[in-house]
GROMACS .gro file of C-alpha atoms in nm:
model
  205
    1MET     CA    1   6.007  -3.571  -2.447
    2MET     CA    2   5.885  -3.227  -2.548
    3LYS     CA    3   5.570  -3.378  -2.701
    4LYS     CA    4   5.496  -3.569  -2.380
    5THR     CA    5   5.541  -3.252  -2.173
    6LEU     CA    6   5.304  -3.061  -2.402
    7VAL     CA    7   5.036  -3.327  -2.361
    8ILE     CA    8   5.067  -3.309  -1.983
    9LEU     CA    9   5.036  -2.930  -1.990
   10LEU     CA   10   4.723  -2.950  -2.204
   11LEU     CA   11   4.569  -3.200  -1.963
   12LEU     CA   12   4.642  -2.972  -1.668
   13VAL     CA   13   4.484  -2.675  -1.846
   14SER     CA   14   4.172  -2.877  -1.925
   15MET     CA   15   4.146  -2.997  -1.565
   16PHE     CA   16   4.190  -2.664  -1.391
   17GLY     CA   17   4.091  -2.412  -1.656
   18CYS     CA   18   3.749  -2.548  -1.754
   19LYS     CA   19   3.554  -2.517  -1.431
   20ASN     CA   20   3.183  -2.563  -1.402
   21PRO     CA   21   3.023  -2.218  -1.465
   22MET     CA   22   2.796  -2.273  -1.164
   23GLU     CA   23   3.110  -2.287  -0.945
   24GLN     CA   24   3.222  -1.944  -1.064
   25PRO     CA   25   3.098  -1.639  -0.867
   26TYR     CA   26   2.857  -1.399  -1.036
   27VAL     CA   27   2.973  -1.037  -1.034
   28THR     CA   28   2.691  -0.781  -1.047
   29SER     CA   29   2.703  -0.443  -1.220
   30THR     CA   30   2.776  -0.284  -0.881
   31GLY     CA   31   3.072  -0.514  -0.819
   32ASP     CA   32   2.900  -0.742  -0.566
   33THR     CA   33   3.004  -1.107  -0.583
   34LEU     CA   34   2.724  -1.363  -0.559
   35ASP     CA   35   2.732  -1.740  -0.527
   36ARG     CA   36   2.573  -1.883  -0.842
   37THR     CA   37   2.429  -2.176  -0.647
   38PHE     CA   38   2.204  -1.918  -0.477
   39LEU     CA   39   2.139  -1.693  -0.777
   40ILE     CA   40   1.781  -1.604  -0.874
   41THR     CA   41   1.724  -1.517  -1.241
   42ASP     CA   42   1.433  -1.525  -1.485
   43SER     CA   43   1.498  -1.893  -1.557
   44ARG     CA   44   1.635  -2.047  -1.240
   45VAL     CA   45   1.648  -2.039  -0.861
   46GLY     CA   46   1.988  -2.163  -0.752
   47LEU     CA   47   2.030  -2.506  -0.909
   48VAL     CA   48   1.661  -2.534  -0.998
   49MET     CA   49   1.581  -2.449  -1.358
   50LYS     CA   50   1.238  -2.347  -1.483
   51GLY     CA   51   1.053  -2.659  -1.600
   52MET     CA   52   1.260  -2.894  -1.382
   53SER     CA   53   1.101  -3.219  -1.269
   54VAL     CA   54   1.099  -3.347  -0.911
   55ASN     CA   55   1.306  -3.646  -1.023
   56ARG     CA   56   1.575  -3.410  -1.149
   57LEU     CA   57   1.549  -3.201  -0.829
   58ARG     CA   58   1.631  -3.512  -0.624
   59LYS     CA   59   1.937  -3.583  -0.839
   60VAL     CA   60   2.065  -3.226  -0.815
   61TYR     CA   61   2.023  -3.175  -0.439
   62GLY     CA   62   2.048  -3.538  -0.331
   63GLU     CA   63   1.776  -3.787  -0.246
   64ASN     CA   64   1.826  -3.742   0.129
   65ASN     CA   65   1.798  -3.362   0.104
   66VAL     CA   66   1.453  -3.355  -0.059
   67LYS     CA   67   1.166  -3.441   0.174
   68GLN     CA   68   0.801  -3.464   0.074
   69LEU     CA   69   0.530  -3.313   0.294
   70LEU     CA   70   0.280  -3.583   0.374
   71GLN     CA   71  -0.061  -3.415   0.374
   72PRO     CA   72  -0.382  -3.556   0.521
   73GLU     CA   73  -0.602  -3.717   0.258
   74GLU     CA   74  -0.867  -3.444   0.282
   75GLN     CA   75  -0.610  -3.170   0.207
   76ARG     CA   76  -0.456  -3.331  -0.101
   77ASP     CA   77  -0.509  -3.188  -0.448
   78THR     CA   78  -0.623  -3.502  -0.627
   79VAL     CA   79  -0.690  -3.321  -0.957
   80ASN     CA   80  -0.339  -3.184  -1.019
   81ASN     CA   81  -0.168  -3.412  -0.765
   82ARG     CA   82   0.013  -3.112  -0.614
   83GLN     CA   83   0.279  -3.197  -0.360
   84ILE     CA   84   0.510  -2.986  -0.141
   85TYR     CA   85   0.879  -3.070  -0.109
   86PHE     CA   86   1.125  -2.936   0.149
   87VAL     CA   87   1.479  -2.898   0.012
   88TYR     CA   88   1.782  -2.886   0.245
   89ASP     CA   89   2.154  -2.842   0.200
   90ASN     CA   90   2.407  -3.097   0.326
   91ASP     CA   91   2.414  -2.923   0.665
   92ARG     CA   92   2.038  -2.981   0.701
   93LYS     CA   93   1.956  -2.612   0.657
   94LEU     CA   94   1.623  -2.554   0.483
   95LEU     CA   95   1.684  -2.382   0.148
   96PHE     CA   96   1.335  -2.361   0.001
   97THR     CA   97   1.005  -2.539  -0.038
   98ALA     CA   98   0.889  -2.643  -0.384
   99LEU     CA   99   0.532  -2.695  -0.502
  100ALA     CA  100   0.506  -2.945  -0.787
  101SER     CA  101   0.215  -3.061  -1.000
  102ASP     CA  102   0.153  -3.372  -1.204
  103ILE     CA  103   0.127  -3.206  -1.545
  104ASN     CA  104   0.160  -3.475  -1.807
  105GLY     CA  105   0.059  -3.779  -1.607
  106ASN     CA  106   0.414  -3.912  -1.595
  107GLU     CA  107   0.615  -3.678  -1.375
  108GLN     CA  108   0.578  -3.383  -1.143
  109LEU     CA  109   0.711  -3.044  -1.251
  110ILE     CA  110   0.808  -2.764  -1.015
  111GLU     CA  111   0.580  -2.463  -1.051
  112GLN     CA  112   0.646  -2.265  -0.733
  113ILE     CA  113   0.942  -2.207  -0.502
  114ARG     CA  114   0.926  -2.034  -0.165
  115ILE     CA  115   1.264  -1.907  -0.051
  116ARG     CA  116   1.364  -2.001   0.306
  117ASP     CA  117   1.733  -1.909   0.296
  118ASN     CA  118   1.852  -1.549   0.270
  119ARG     CA  119   2.160  -1.650   0.071
  120PHE     CA  120   1.941  -1.660  -0.241
  121ARG     CA  121   1.986  -1.330  -0.428
  122THR     CA  122   1.887  -1.175  -0.759
  123VAL     CA  123   2.143  -1.024  -0.998
  124ASP     CA  124   2.068  -0.693  -0.824
  125ASN     CA  125   2.156  -0.851  -0.487
  126ILE     CA  126   1.795  -0.854  -0.370
  127GLY     CA  127   1.672  -1.134  -0.145
  128ALA     CA  128   1.400  -1.229   0.100
  129ASP     CA  129   1.570  -1.012   0.363
  130SER     CA  130   1.565  -0.693   0.151
  131ASN     CA  131   1.329  -0.416   0.255
  132ILE     CA  132   1.060  -0.268   0.033
  133ALA     CA  133   1.265   0.039  -0.059
  134GLU     CA  134   1.557  -0.179  -0.176
  135ILE     CA  135   1.331  -0.401  -0.385
  136ILE     CA  136   1.162  -0.107  -0.559
  137ALA     CA  137   1.492   0.073  -0.619
  138ALA     CA  138   1.635  -0.235  -0.793
  139ASN     CA  139   1.323  -0.309  -0.996
  140ASN     CA  140   1.163  -0.020  -1.184
  141ASP     CA  141   0.877  -0.241  -1.306
  142ALA     CA  142   0.776  -0.366  -0.960
  143SER     CA  143   0.406  -0.331  -0.880
  144VAL     CA  144   0.160  -0.416  -0.605
  145VAL     CA  145  -0.076  -0.704  -0.672
  146MET     CA  146  -0.366  -0.823  -0.461
  147SER     CA  147  -0.526  -1.161  -0.423
  148GLU     CA  148  -0.820  -1.263  -0.209
  149ASP     CA  149  -0.603  -1.289   0.103
  150ASP     CA  150  -0.264  -1.140   0.025
  151ILE     CA  151  -0.084  -0.826  -0.089
  152SER     CA  152   0.243  -0.874  -0.273
  153LEU     CA  153   0.512  -0.666  -0.436
  154PHE     CA  154   0.550  -0.832  -0.777
  155VAL     CA  155   0.885  -0.833  -0.963
  156PRO     CA  156   0.822  -0.960  -1.319
  157ASP     CA  157   1.189  -1.016  -1.407
  158ILE     CA  158   1.201  -1.317  -1.175
  159ASP     CA  159   0.827  -1.396  -1.146
  160GLY     CA  160   0.877  -1.311  -0.780
  161TYR     CA  161   0.614  -1.218  -0.522
  162PHE     CA  162   0.727  -1.047  -0.201
  163LYS     CA  163   0.436  -1.086   0.040
  164ILE     CA  164   0.356  -0.762   0.225
  165ASP     CA  165   0.191  -0.733   0.565
  166LYS     CA  166  -0.133  -0.535   0.535
  167GLN     CA  167  -0.014  -0.319   0.825
  168ASP     CA  168   0.266  -0.193   0.600
  169VAL     CA  169   0.018  -0.042   0.354
  170LYS     CA  170  -0.083   0.312   0.451
  171GLY     CA  171  -0.458   0.356   0.485
  172PHE     CA  172  -0.530  -0.001   0.375
  173ASN     CA  173  -0.901  -0.083   0.356
  174PRO     CA  174  -0.991  -0.396   0.155
  175ARG     CA  175  -1.344  -0.267   0.090
  176PHE     CA  176  -1.229   0.045  -0.094
  177ILE     CA  177  -0.880  -0.018  -0.231
  178SER     CA  178  -0.857  -0.171  -0.578
  179ASP     CA  179  -0.523  -0.026  -0.680
  180ILE     CA  180  -0.233   0.023  -0.437
  181PRO     CA  181   0.042   0.269  -0.541
  182LEU     CA  182   0.402   0.191  -0.449
  183ASP     CA  183   0.436   0.505  -0.239
  184SER     CA  184   0.164   0.378  -0.004
  185LEU     CA  185   0.396   0.100   0.116
  186ASN     CA  186   0.614   0.138   0.422
  187ALA     CA  187   0.953   0.165   0.253
  188GLU     CA  188   1.145   0.044   0.559
  189ALA     CA  189   0.931  -0.266   0.611
  190TYR     CA  190   1.044  -0.616   0.521
  191PRO     CA  191   0.836  -0.866   0.322
  192GLN     CA  192   0.707  -1.175   0.498
  193THR     CA  193   0.802  -1.421   0.223
  194LEU     CA  194   0.950  -1.442  -0.127
  195THR     CA  195   0.779  -1.683  -0.365
  196ILE     CA  196   0.880  -1.756  -0.725
  197ASN     CA  197   0.584  -1.861  -0.939
  198TRP     CA  198   0.647  -2.047  -1.263
  199PHE     CA  199   0.381  -2.158  -1.506
  200ALA     CA  200   0.425  -2.532  -1.530
  201GLN     CA  201   0.556  -2.642  -1.865
  202GLU     CA  202   0.660  -2.963  -2.034
  203SER     CA  203   0.989  -3.079  -1.890
  204ASN     CA  204   1.298  -3.174  -2.081
  205MET     CA  205   1.508  -3.225  -1.771
   0.00000   0.00000   0.00000
Protein backbone atom coordinates (compact mmCIF):
# COMPACT_ATOMS: atom_id res chain seq x y z
CA MET A 1 0.00 0.00 0.00
CA MET A 2 2.79 2.39 0.92
CA LYS A 3 4.58 1.66 -2.36
CA LYS A 4 1.41 2.39 -4.35
CA THR A 5 0.93 5.69 -2.49
CA LEU A 6 4.53 6.69 -3.22
CA VAL A 7 4.06 6.04 -6.94
CA ILE A 8 0.94 8.20 -6.98
CA LEU A 9 2.76 11.03 -5.21
CA LEU A 10 5.62 10.88 -7.72
CA LEU A 11 3.15 11.04 -10.59
CA LEU A 12 1.46 14.08 -9.08
CA VAL A 13 4.81 15.84 -8.63
CA SER A 14 5.76 15.15 -12.24
CA MET A 15 2.40 16.42 -13.48
CA PHE A 16 2.27 19.65 -11.52
CA GLY A 17 5.90 20.35 -10.72
CA CYS A 18 7.41 20.15 -14.21
CA LYS A 19 5.65 22.97 -16.02
CA ASN A 20 6.63 24.25 -19.41
CA PRO A 21 9.26 27.01 -18.85
CA MET A 22 7.43 29.21 -21.36
CA GLU A 23 4.39 29.12 -19.04
CA GLN A 24 6.42 30.50 -16.13
CA PRO A 25 6.62 34.31 -15.75
CA TYR A 26 9.97 36.03 -16.32
CA VAL A 27 11.09 38.20 -13.41
CA THR A 28 13.38 41.09 -14.40
CA SER A 29 16.22 42.50 -12.31
CA THR A 30 13.88 45.30 -11.21
CA GLY A 31 11.24 42.84 -10.01
CA ASP A 32 8.84 43.29 -12.94
CA THR A 33 6.99 40.15 -14.00
CA LEU A 34 6.73 39.52 -17.75
CA ASP A 35 4.79 36.94 -19.72
CA ARG A 36 7.35 34.73 -21.49
CA THR A 37 5.03 34.28 -24.46
CA PHE A 38 5.62 38.00 -25.15
CA LEU A 39 9.30 38.16 -24.18
CA ILE A 40 11.85 39.65 -26.61
CA THR A 41 15.44 38.41 -26.23
CA ASP A 42 18.49 38.10 -28.46
CA SER A 43 17.23 34.77 -29.80
CA ARG A 44 13.45 34.93 -29.82
CA VAL A 45 10.35 37.09 -30.05
CA GLY A 46 7.62 35.49 -27.98
CA LEU A 47 7.25 31.95 -29.29
CA VAL A 48 9.26 32.68 -32.45
CA MET A 49 12.86 31.56 -32.29
CA LYS A 50 15.63 32.92 -34.48
CA GLY A 51 15.93 30.72 -37.58
CA MET A 52 12.34 29.45 -37.33
CA SER A 53 10.61 28.36 -40.52
CA VAL A 54 7.14 29.48 -41.60
CA ASN A 55 5.96 25.87 -41.34
CA ARG A 56 7.00 25.82 -37.69
CA LEU A 57 5.40 29.25 -37.13
CA ARG A 58 2.05 27.84 -38.32
CA LYS A 59 2.34 24.91 -35.91
CA VAL A 60 3.21 27.14 -32.95
CA TYR A 61 0.52 29.81 -33.43
CA GLY A 62 -2.04 27.70 -35.28
CA GLU A 63 -2.77 27.44 -38.97
CA ASN A 64 -5.83 29.70 -38.71
CA ASN A 65 -3.86 32.42 -36.89
CA VAL A 66 -1.19 32.89 -39.58
CA LYS A 67 -2.37 34.71 -42.69
CA GLN A 68 -0.27 35.40 -45.76
CA LEU A 69 -0.36 38.80 -47.46
CA LEU A 70 -1.25 38.27 -51.09
CA GLN A 71 0.78 40.82 -53.05
CA PRO A 72 0.19 41.87 -56.65
CA GLU A 73 2.47 40.08 -59.08
CA GLU A 74 4.48 43.21 -59.87
CA GLN A 75 5.30 43.78 -56.17
CA ARG A 76 6.53 40.26 -55.41
CA ASP A 77 10.18 39.52 -54.72
CA THR A 78 10.70 36.67 -57.17
CA VAL A 79 14.45 36.37 -56.41
CA ASN A 80 14.21 35.65 -52.67
CA ASN A 81 10.50 34.77 -52.72
CA ARG A 82 9.88 37.10 -49.77
CA GLN A 83 6.42 36.89 -48.26
CA ILE A 84 4.68 38.77 -45.43
CA TYR A 85 2.65 36.90 -42.81
CA PHE A 86 0.19 38.38 -40.31
CA VAL A 87 0.13 36.50 -36.99
CA TYR A 88 -2.87 36.74 -34.63
CA ASP A 89 -3.73 35.35 -31.22
CA ASN A 90 -6.83 33.24 -30.60
CA ASP A 91 -8.87 36.40 -29.97
CA ARG A 92 -7.98 37.65 -33.48
CA LYS A 93 -5.70 40.39 -32.14
CA LEU A 94 -2.76 41.12 -34.44
CA LEU A 95 0.48 40.21 -32.66
CA PHE A 96 3.11 40.89 -35.32
CA THR A 97 3.91 40.66 -39.00
CA ALA A 98 6.71 38.39 -40.16
CA LEU A 99 8.81 38.73 -43.30
CA ALA A 100 10.14 35.40 -44.55
CA SER A 101 12.48 34.48 -47.40
CA ASP A 102 13.02 31.31 -49.35
CA ILE A 103 16.62 30.67 -48.32
CA ASN A 104 17.47 27.10 -49.21
CA GLY A 105 14.89 26.44 -51.89
CA ASN A 106 12.86 24.16 -49.63
CA GLU A 107 11.32 26.32 -46.93
CA GLN A 108 10.85 29.92 -45.91
CA LEU A 109 12.71 31.25 -42.88
CA ILE A 110 11.64 34.24 -40.82
CA GLU A 111 14.11 37.10 -41.08
CA GLN A 112 12.14 40.09 -39.80
CA ILE A 113 9.37 40.67 -37.26
CA ARG A 114 7.44 43.90 -36.83
CA ILE A 115 5.78 44.15 -33.43
CA ARG A 116 2.08 45.12 -33.48
CA ASP A 117 1.15 44.29 -29.88
CA ASN A 118 2.49 46.29 -26.93
CA ARG A 119 2.50 43.22 -24.68
CA PHE A 120 5.83 42.23 -26.24
CA ARG A 121 8.62 43.38 -23.90
CA THR A 122 12.37 43.01 -23.55
CA VAL A 123 14.01 41.73 -20.34
CA ASP A 124 14.32 45.42 -19.39
CA ASN A 125 10.55 45.85 -19.85
CA ILE A 126 10.95 47.90 -23.01
CA GLY A 127 8.37 47.63 -25.78
CA ALA A 128 6.99 49.40 -28.83
CA ASP A 129 5.14 51.80 -26.52
CA SER A 130 8.28 52.92 -24.63
CA ASN A 131 9.54 56.44 -25.25
CA ILE A 132 13.03 57.30 -26.48
CA ALA A 133 14.33 58.19 -23.02
CA GLU A 134 13.23 54.82 -21.61
CA ILE A 135 14.82 52.90 -24.48
CA ILE A 136 18.16 54.69 -24.14
CA ALA A 137 18.18 54.37 -20.34
CA ALA A 138 17.71 50.60 -20.60
CA ASN A 139 20.23 50.12 -23.40
CA ASN A 140 23.63 51.76 -23.00
CA ASP A 141 24.75 50.59 -26.45
CA ALA A 142 21.77 52.04 -28.33
CA SER A 143 22.69 54.19 -31.33
CA VAL A 144 21.01 56.10 -34.14
CA VAL A 145 21.19 54.55 -37.59
CA MET A 146 20.06 56.02 -40.88
CA SER A 147 18.89 54.41 -44.07
CA GLU A 148 17.82 56.03 -47.30
CA ASP A 149 14.33 56.78 -45.96
CA ASP A 150 14.33 56.10 -42.23
CA ILE A 151 15.95 57.02 -38.92
CA SER A 152 15.99 54.35 -36.24
CA LEU A 153 17.20 53.87 -32.70
CA PHE A 154 19.11 50.59 -32.91
CA VAL A 155 19.34 48.21 -29.91
CA PRO A 156 21.94 45.52 -30.74
CA ASP A 157 21.01 43.18 -27.86
CA ILE A 158 17.76 42.28 -29.62
CA ASP A 159 18.60 43.32 -33.21
CA GLY A 160 15.80 45.83 -32.72
CA TYR A 161 15.11 48.99 -34.70
CA PHE A 162 12.80 51.62 -33.19
CA LYS A 163 11.77 53.84 -36.09
CA ILE A 164 11.99 57.55 -35.23
CA ASP A 165 9.97 60.34 -36.81
CA LYS A 166 12.31 62.87 -38.44
CA GLN A 167 10.43 65.62 -36.59
CA ASP A 168 11.75 64.16 -33.34
CA VAL A 169 15.37 64.82 -34.35
CA LYS A 170 16.50 68.33 -33.40
CA GLY A 171 17.84 70.30 -36.35
CA PHE A 172 17.46 67.37 -38.75
CA ASN A 173 18.66 68.11 -42.28
CA PRO A 174 19.28 65.05 -44.49
CA ARG A 175 21.71 66.99 -46.69
CA PHE A 176 24.14 67.75 -43.87
CA ILE A 177 23.66 65.16 -41.14
CA SER A 178 25.72 61.99 -41.39
CA ASP A 179 25.92 61.16 -37.70
CA ILE A 180 23.05 61.76 -35.27
CA PRO A 181 23.92 61.88 -31.54
CA LEU A 182 21.46 60.44 -29.03
CA ASP A 183 20.98 63.78 -27.30
CA SER A 184 19.55 65.25 -30.50
CA LEU A 185 16.48 63.02 -30.17
CA ASN A 186 13.32 64.19 -28.47
CA ALA A 187 13.53 62.10 -25.29
CA GLU A 188 9.77 62.22 -24.65
CA ALA A 189 8.81 61.11 -28.16
CA TYR A 190 7.59 57.61 -28.98
CA PRO A 191 8.91 55.48 -31.85
CA GLN A 192 6.62 54.75 -34.77
CA THR A 193 7.43 51.03 -35.00
CA LEU A 194 9.63 48.31 -33.50
CA THR A 195 11.17 45.88 -35.97
CA ILE A 196 13.40 42.91 -35.13
CA ASN A 197 15.81 42.08 -37.95
CA TRP A 198 17.40 38.65 -38.07
CA PHE A 199 19.92 37.50 -40.64
CA ALA A 200 18.31 34.48 -42.24
CA GLN A 201 20.06 31.27 -41.37
CA GLU A 202 19.64 27.57 -42.04
CA SER A 203 16.71 26.27 -40.06
CA ASN A 204 16.68 23.29 -37.76
CA MET A 205 13.12 23.87 -36.61
